[in-house]
mmCIF file of C-alpha atoms and ligand atoms in Angstrom:
data_model
loop_
_atom_site.group_PDB
_atom_site.id
_atom_site.type_symbol
_atom_site.label_atom_id
_atom_site.label_comp_id
_atom_site.label_asym_id
_atom_site.label_seq_id
_atom_site.Cartn_x
_atom_site.Cartn_y
_atom_site.Cartn_z
ATOM 1 C CA MET A 217 28.122 101.369 177.647
ATOM 2 C CA GLU A 218 29.106 100.936 181.157
ATOM 3 C CA ARG A 219 30.990 102.805 184.037
ATOM 4 C CA THR A 220 33.260 101.727 186.571
ATOM 5 C CA LEU A 221 35.479 103.396 189.268
ATOM 6 C CA SER A 222 39.202 102.706 189.285
ATOM 7 C CA ILE A 223 41.724 103.900 191.889
ATOM 8 C CA VAL A 224 45.445 104.064 191.464
ATOM 9 C CA LYS A 225 46.196 103.322 195.280
ATOM 10 C CA PRO A 226 48.883 105.209 197.322
ATOM 11 C CA ASP A 227 51.380 102.406 196.508
ATOM 12 C CA GLY A 228 50.975 102.924 192.713
ATOM 13 C CA VAL A 229 51.226 106.653 193.061
ATOM 14 C CA ARG A 230 54.409 106.380 195.232
ATOM 15 C CA GLN A 231 55.968 103.873 192.760
ATOM 16 C CA GLY A 232 55.279 106.033 189.652
ATOM 17 C CA ASN A 233 52.618 103.667 188.028
ATOM 18 C CA ILE A 234 49.916 106.309 187.144
ATOM 19 C CA GLY A 235 50.905 106.424 183.501
ATOM 20 C CA ASP A 236 51.201 102.759 183.022
ATOM 21 C CA VAL A 237 47.871 102.073 184.589
ATOM 22 C CA VAL A 238 46.014 104.829 182.565
ATOM 23 C CA SER A 239 47.800 103.687 179.409
ATOM 24 C CA THR A 240 46.732 100.132 180.029
ATOM 25 C CA PHE A 241 43.258 101.119 180.295
ATOM 26 C CA GLU A 242 43.310 103.365 177.173
ATOM 27 C CA LYS A 243 44.933 100.558 175.122
ATOM 28 C CA ASN A 244 42.204 98.034 176.108
ATOM 29 C CA GLY A 245 39.041 99.920 175.186
ATOM 30 C CA LEU A 246 38.451 101.916 178.426
ATOM 31 C CA LYS A 247 37.915 105.610 178.287
ATOM 32 C CA VAL A 248 38.696 108.055 181.186
ATOM 33 C CA ALA A 249 35.467 109.971 181.624
ATOM 34 C CA ALA A 250 36.597 111.623 184.818
ATOM 35 C CA MET A 251 39.754 111.899 186.759
ATOM 36 C CA LYS A 252 41.336 113.544 189.884
ATOM 37 C CA MET A 253 44.012 113.142 192.464
ATOM 38 C CA ILE A 254 42.897 112.997 196.138
ATOM 39 C CA HIS A 255 44.404 112.268 199.520
ATOM 40 C CA MET A 256 41.711 110.588 201.657
ATOM 41 C CA ASP A 257 41.636 110.959 205.375
ATOM 42 C CA LYS A 258 41.017 107.901 207.568
ATOM 43 C CA LYS A 259 37.294 108.642 207.706
ATOM 44 C CA GLU A 260 37.108 109.139 203.956
ATOM 45 C CA ALA A 261 38.794 105.670 203.441
ATOM 46 C CA GLU A 262 36.486 103.990 205.961
ATOM 47 C CA GLY A 263 33.425 105.374 204.308
ATOM 48 C CA PHE A 264 34.685 104.182 200.879
ATOM 49 C CA TYR A 265 35.409 100.660 202.150
ATOM 50 C CA ALA A 266 32.239 100.463 204.537
ATOM 51 C CA VAL A 267 31.195 97.211 203.125
ATOM 52 C CA HIS A 268 34.602 95.833 204.513
ATOM 53 C CA ARG A 269 34.152 97.158 208.110
ATOM 54 C CA GLU A 270 33.839 93.798 209.767
ATOM 55 C CA ARG A 271 36.906 92.390 208.033
ATOM 56 C CA PRO A 272 40.088 91.769 210.146
ATOM 57 C CA PHE A 273 42.100 93.955 207.453
ATOM 58 C CA PHE A 274 39.764 96.980 207.585
ATOM 59 C CA GLY A 275 42.040 99.165 210.069
ATOM 60 C CA SER A 276 45.183 98.310 208.137
ATOM 61 C CA LEU A 277 43.422 98.720 204.751
ATOM 62 C CA THR A 278 42.030 102.240 205.652
ATOM 63 C CA ASP A 279 45.533 103.226 207.199
ATOM 64 C CA PHE A 280 47.044 102.219 203.841
ATOM 65 C CA MET A 281 44.351 104.001 201.773
ATOM 66 C CA SER A 282 44.838 107.325 203.614
ATOM 67 C CA SER A 283 48.687 107.115 203.711
ATOM 68 C CA GLY A 284 49.119 109.232 200.521
ATOM 69 C CA PRO A 285 47.393 110.454 197.445
ATOM 70 C CA CYS A 286 45.369 108.258 195.148
ATOM 71 C CA VAL A 287 44.162 108.801 191.563
ATOM 72 C CA VAL A 288 40.405 108.146 191.225
ATOM 73 C CA MET A 289 38.952 107.755 187.756
ATOM 74 C CA VAL A 290 35.689 106.843 186.007
ATOM 75 C CA LEU A 291 36.223 104.507 183.316
ATOM 76 C CA GLU A 292 33.769 104.003 180.414
ATOM 77 C CA GLY A 293 33.306 101.257 177.837
ATOM 78 C CA GLU A 294 31.639 98.094 176.923
ATOM 79 C CA ASN A 295 31.643 95.678 179.894
ATOM 80 C CA ALA A 296 33.953 98.258 181.662
ATOM 81 C CA ILE A 297 33.425 96.590 185.025
ATOM 82 C CA ALA A 298 34.500 93.129 183.929
ATOM 83 C CA ARG A 299 37.094 94.524 181.478
ATOM 84 C CA ASN A 300 38.834 96.518 184.271
ATOM 85 C CA ARG A 301 38.824 93.611 186.677
ATOM 86 C CA GLU A 302 40.422 91.522 184.034
ATOM 87 C CA LEU A 303 43.200 94.157 183.469
ATOM 88 C CA MET A 304 43.780 94.461 187.135
ATOM 89 C CA GLY A 305 44.284 90.790 187.843
ATOM 90 C CA ALA A 306 43.268 88.839 191.130
ATOM 91 C CA THR A 307 43.361 90.726 194.421
ATOM 92 C CA ASN A 308 46.451 88.868 195.748
ATOM 93 C CA PRO A 309 49.250 89.487 193.200
ATOM 94 C CA ALA A 310 50.607 86.084 193.829
ATOM 95 C CA ASN A 311 47.482 84.752 192.179
ATOM 96 C CA ALA A 312 47.295 87.409 189.339
ATOM 97 C CA ALA A 313 47.705 86.347 185.752
ATOM 98 C CA PRO A 314 50.837 87.448 183.779
ATOM 99 C CA GLY A 315 50.471 90.776 182.245
ATOM 100 C CA THR A 316 47.933 92.121 184.724
ATOM 101 C CA LEU A 317 48.363 95.400 186.566
ATOM 102 C CA ARG A 318 48.785 93.588 189.904
ATOM 103 C CA LYS A 319 51.133 91.120 188.510
ATOM 104 C CA ARG A 320 53.162 93.814 187.175
ATOM 105 C CA PHE A 321 53.174 96.296 190.021
ATOM 106 C CA ALA A 322 51.743 95.045 193.271
ATOM 107 C CA THR A 323 53.685 93.952 196.253
ATOM 108 C CA SER A 324 51.034 92.365 198.497
ATOM 109 C CA VAL A 325 47.249 91.672 198.816
ATOM 110 C CA GLU A 326 46.898 95.106 200.612
ATOM 111 C CA GLN A 327 49.321 97.113 198.556
ATOM 112 C CA ASN A 328 47.860 95.930 195.239
ATOM 113 C CA VAL A 329 48.218 99.214 193.147
ATOM 114 C CA VAL A 330 44.616 99.482 191.894
ATOM 115 C CA HIS A 331 40.923 99.085 192.842
ATOM 116 C CA GLY A 332 38.051 98.462 190.566
ATOM 117 C CA SER A 333 34.346 98.164 191.362
ATOM 118 C CA ASP A 334 33.219 94.734 191.477
ATOM 119 C CA ALA A 335 29.508 95.025 190.263
ATOM 120 C CA PRO A 336 27.057 97.774 188.861
ATOM 121 C CA GLU A 337 25.544 98.641 192.278
ATOM 122 C CA THR A 338 29.121 99.116 193.777
ATOM 123 C CA ALA A 339 30.193 101.065 190.658
ATOM 124 C CA ALA A 340 27.309 103.504 191.249
ATOM 125 C CA TYR A 341 28.137 103.939 194.959
ATOM 126 C CA GLU A 342 31.794 104.370 194.357
ATOM 127 C CA ILE A 343 31.581 106.765 191.522
ATOM 128 C CA GLY A 344 29.136 108.872 193.358
ATOM 129 C CA TYR A 345 31.493 108.885 196.438
ATOM 130 C CA PHE A 346 34.039 110.774 194.563
ATOM 131 C CA PHE A 347 32.423 112.430 191.585
ATOM 132 C CA ASN A 348 29.379 114.590 190.918
ATOM 133 C CA GLN A 349 27.438 114.654 187.624
ATOM 134 C CA LEU A 350 29.245 117.828 186.376
ATOM 135 C CA GLU A 351 32.709 116.126 186.853
ATOM 136 C CA ILE A 352 31.910 113.241 184.536
ATOM 137 C CA VAL A 353 32.127 113.952 180.848
ATOM 138 C CA ASN A 354 29.151 112.968 178.821
ATOM 139 C CA LYS A 355 29.659 112.547 175.116
HETATM 140 P P1 CMP B 47 40.346 96.146 196.727
HETATM 141 O O1 CMP B 47 39.966 95.687 195.346
HETATM 142 O O2 CMP B 47 40.555 97.683 196.787
HETATM 143 O O3 CMP B 47 39.111 95.817 197.725
HETATM 144 C C1 CMP B 47 39.333 95.631 199.016
HETATM 145 C C2 CMP B 47 40.655 95.468 199.523
HETATM 146 O O4 CMP B 47 40.935 94.922 200.635
HETATM 147 C C3 CMP B 47 41.472 94.812 198.339
HETATM 148 O O5 CMP B 47 41.611 95.452 197.115
HETATM 149 C C4 CMP B 47 42.900 94.669 199.124
HETATM 150 O O6 CMP B 47 43.722 95.674 198.916
HETATM 151 C C5 CMP B 47 42.254 94.410 200.578
HETATM 152 N N1 CMP B 47 42.450 93.209 201.154
HETATM 153 C C6 CMP B 47 41.761 92.111 200.598
HETATM 154 N N2 CMP B 47 41.931 90.978 201.263
HETATM 155 C C7 CMP B 47 42.888 91.430 202.146
HETATM 156 C C8 CMP B 47 43.736 90.567 203.122
HETATM 157 N N3 CMP B 47 43.529 89.318 203.331
HETATM 158 N N4 CMP B 47 44.576 91.297 203.910
HETATM 159 C C9 CMP B 47 44.765 92.611 203.622
HETATM 160 N N5 CMP B 47 44.179 93.405 202.730
HETATM 161 C C10 CMP B 47 43.220 92.655 201.945
#
């Protein structure tokens, strides 16, 4: 069993995609182990995306991520990290496979509806960024 962090980004919340995103996870073997809605400020978004701080898109990305509420979730399942990334599709929706969340709902490489951890170490950091142990269901 593996855990990963998923975010429905501000564009996904604004467009009304929360239900479709969660339902896609639930229909594809991922269980929600924690979930809440948050509105990050600029500093919180910068902390979350600290690995990207040298990238040219860092300022714009963190403006966008602090532009409205997000839904953050811990997903649990076998190969949850890879499975979530498969369901999301490529970062740029233009390259995302048909049926993936980004192909269905994303409008640009920045406003791409969902985020998912890319490796076990990032998943541990990202889950810990938003949730403490008491907020994650342990069955
Ligand atoms: P995400 O999976 O959340 O991880 C980093 C984010 O940076 C990525 O999704 C995109 O939203 C954003 N991103 C990646 N590449 C670019 C780019 N070239 N221009 C703007 N945003 C980008």
